Amino acid sequence: ADGSYFWNLGDSVDTENQTDSAISLEQMIEGVSKIIRARPDTQVYIRGDQAANYGVVVSAMAGLQQAGVPNVGLITEAP
């Protein structure tokens, strides 16, 4: 995990491709918030890779919620 944030838009969860990216939590929140303002029904999911720090993942979830994203889901993978 290098601390970067990536997201993609679509009708299904796609963990392989990305639509956009950010190098900081603030940039990620700003980018995703713009999407939510334009399309309020958009569902947001967070997935951290195996090396991601749990605290960073929680900070991303909390930051998005504080910015007005109503529902933030967490994607997990079986070990």
Coordinates of C-alpha atoms in Angstrom, one line a residue:
A1 CA 0.0 0.0 0.0
D2 CA 1.5 3.3 -1.1
G3 CA -1.2 5.5 0.5
S4 CA -2.9 6.3 -2.8
Y5 CA -6.7 6.3 -3.3
F6 CA -8.4 5.0 -6.5
W7 CA -12.0 4.9 -7.5
N8 CA -14.1 3.8 -10.4
L9 CA -17.7 4.4 -11.6
G10 CA -20.1 1.8 -12.9
D11 CA -23.1 -0.3 -12.2
S12 CA -21.0 -3.0 -10.5
V13 CA -18.1 -3.2 -8.1
D14 CA -14.9 -3.4 -10.1
T15 CA -11.7 -3.8 -8.1
E16 CA -9.4 -4.2 -11.2
N17 CA -9.9 -0.8 -13.0
Q18 CA -10.0 2.8 -11.9
T19 CA -11.7 5.9 -13.2
D20 CA -9.7 8.4 -11.1
S21 CA -7.2 8.6 -8.3
A22 CA -5.9 10.9 -5.6
I23 CA -2.7 11.0 -3.6
S24 CA -4.2 12.3 -0.4
L25 CA -7.3 11.7 1.7
E26 CA -8.4 15.2 1.1
Q27 CA -8.2 14.9 -2.6
M28 CA -10.1 11.6 -2.5
I29 CA -12.9 13.1 -0.4
E30 CA -13.2 16.1 -2.7
G31 CA -13.3 13.9 -5.9
V32 CA -15.9 11.5 -4.5
S33 CA -17.9 14.3 -3.0
K34 CA -18.3 15.9 -6.4
I35 CA -19.6 12.6 -7.8
I36 CA -22.1 12.3 -4.9
R37 CA -23.3 15.9 -5.4
A38 CA -24.0 15.1 -9.1
R39 CA -25.4 11.7 -8.5
P40 CA -26.7 11.4 -4.9
D41 CA -27.8 7.8 -5.4
T42 CA -24.2 6.6 -6.0
Q43 CA -23.1 3.8 -3.6
V44 CA -19.5 4.2 -2.3
Y45 CA -17.4 1.2 -1.3
I46 CA -13.9 1.1 0.2
R47 CA -11.4 -1.7 -0.2
G48 CA -7.9 -1.6 1.2
D49 CA -5.3 -4.0 -0.1
Q50 CA -3.6 -6.5 2.3
A51 CA -0.9 -4.0 3.3
A52 CA -3.4 -1.1 4.0
N53 CA -3.3 0.3 7.5
Y54 CA -6.7 -0.3 9.2
G55 CA -6.6 3.2 10.6
V56 CA -6.2 4.7 7.2
V57 CA -9.2 2.7 5.9
V58 CA -11.3 3.9 8.8
S59 CA -10.2 7.5 8.3
A60 CA -11.2 7.3 4.6
M61 CA -14.7 6.0 5.7
A62 CA -15.1 8.6 8.3
G63 CA -13.9 11.4 6.0
L64 CA -16.4 10.5 3.3
Q65 CA -19.2 10.3 5.8
Q66 CA -18.4 13.7 7.3
A67 CA -18.3 15.1 3.7
G68 CA -21.9 14.0 3.2
V69 CA -21.6 10.6 1.6
P70 CA -24.6 8.9 3.2
N71 CA -23.6 5.2 2.8
V72 CA -20.0 3.9 2.7
G73 CA -19.6 0.2 2.3
L74 CA -16.5 -1.9 3.0
I75 CA -15.3 -4.6 0.5
T76 CA -13.4 -7.5 2.1
E77 CA -11.7 -10.5 0.6
A78 CA -11.4 -13.9 2.2
P79 CA -7.8 -14.6 3.3

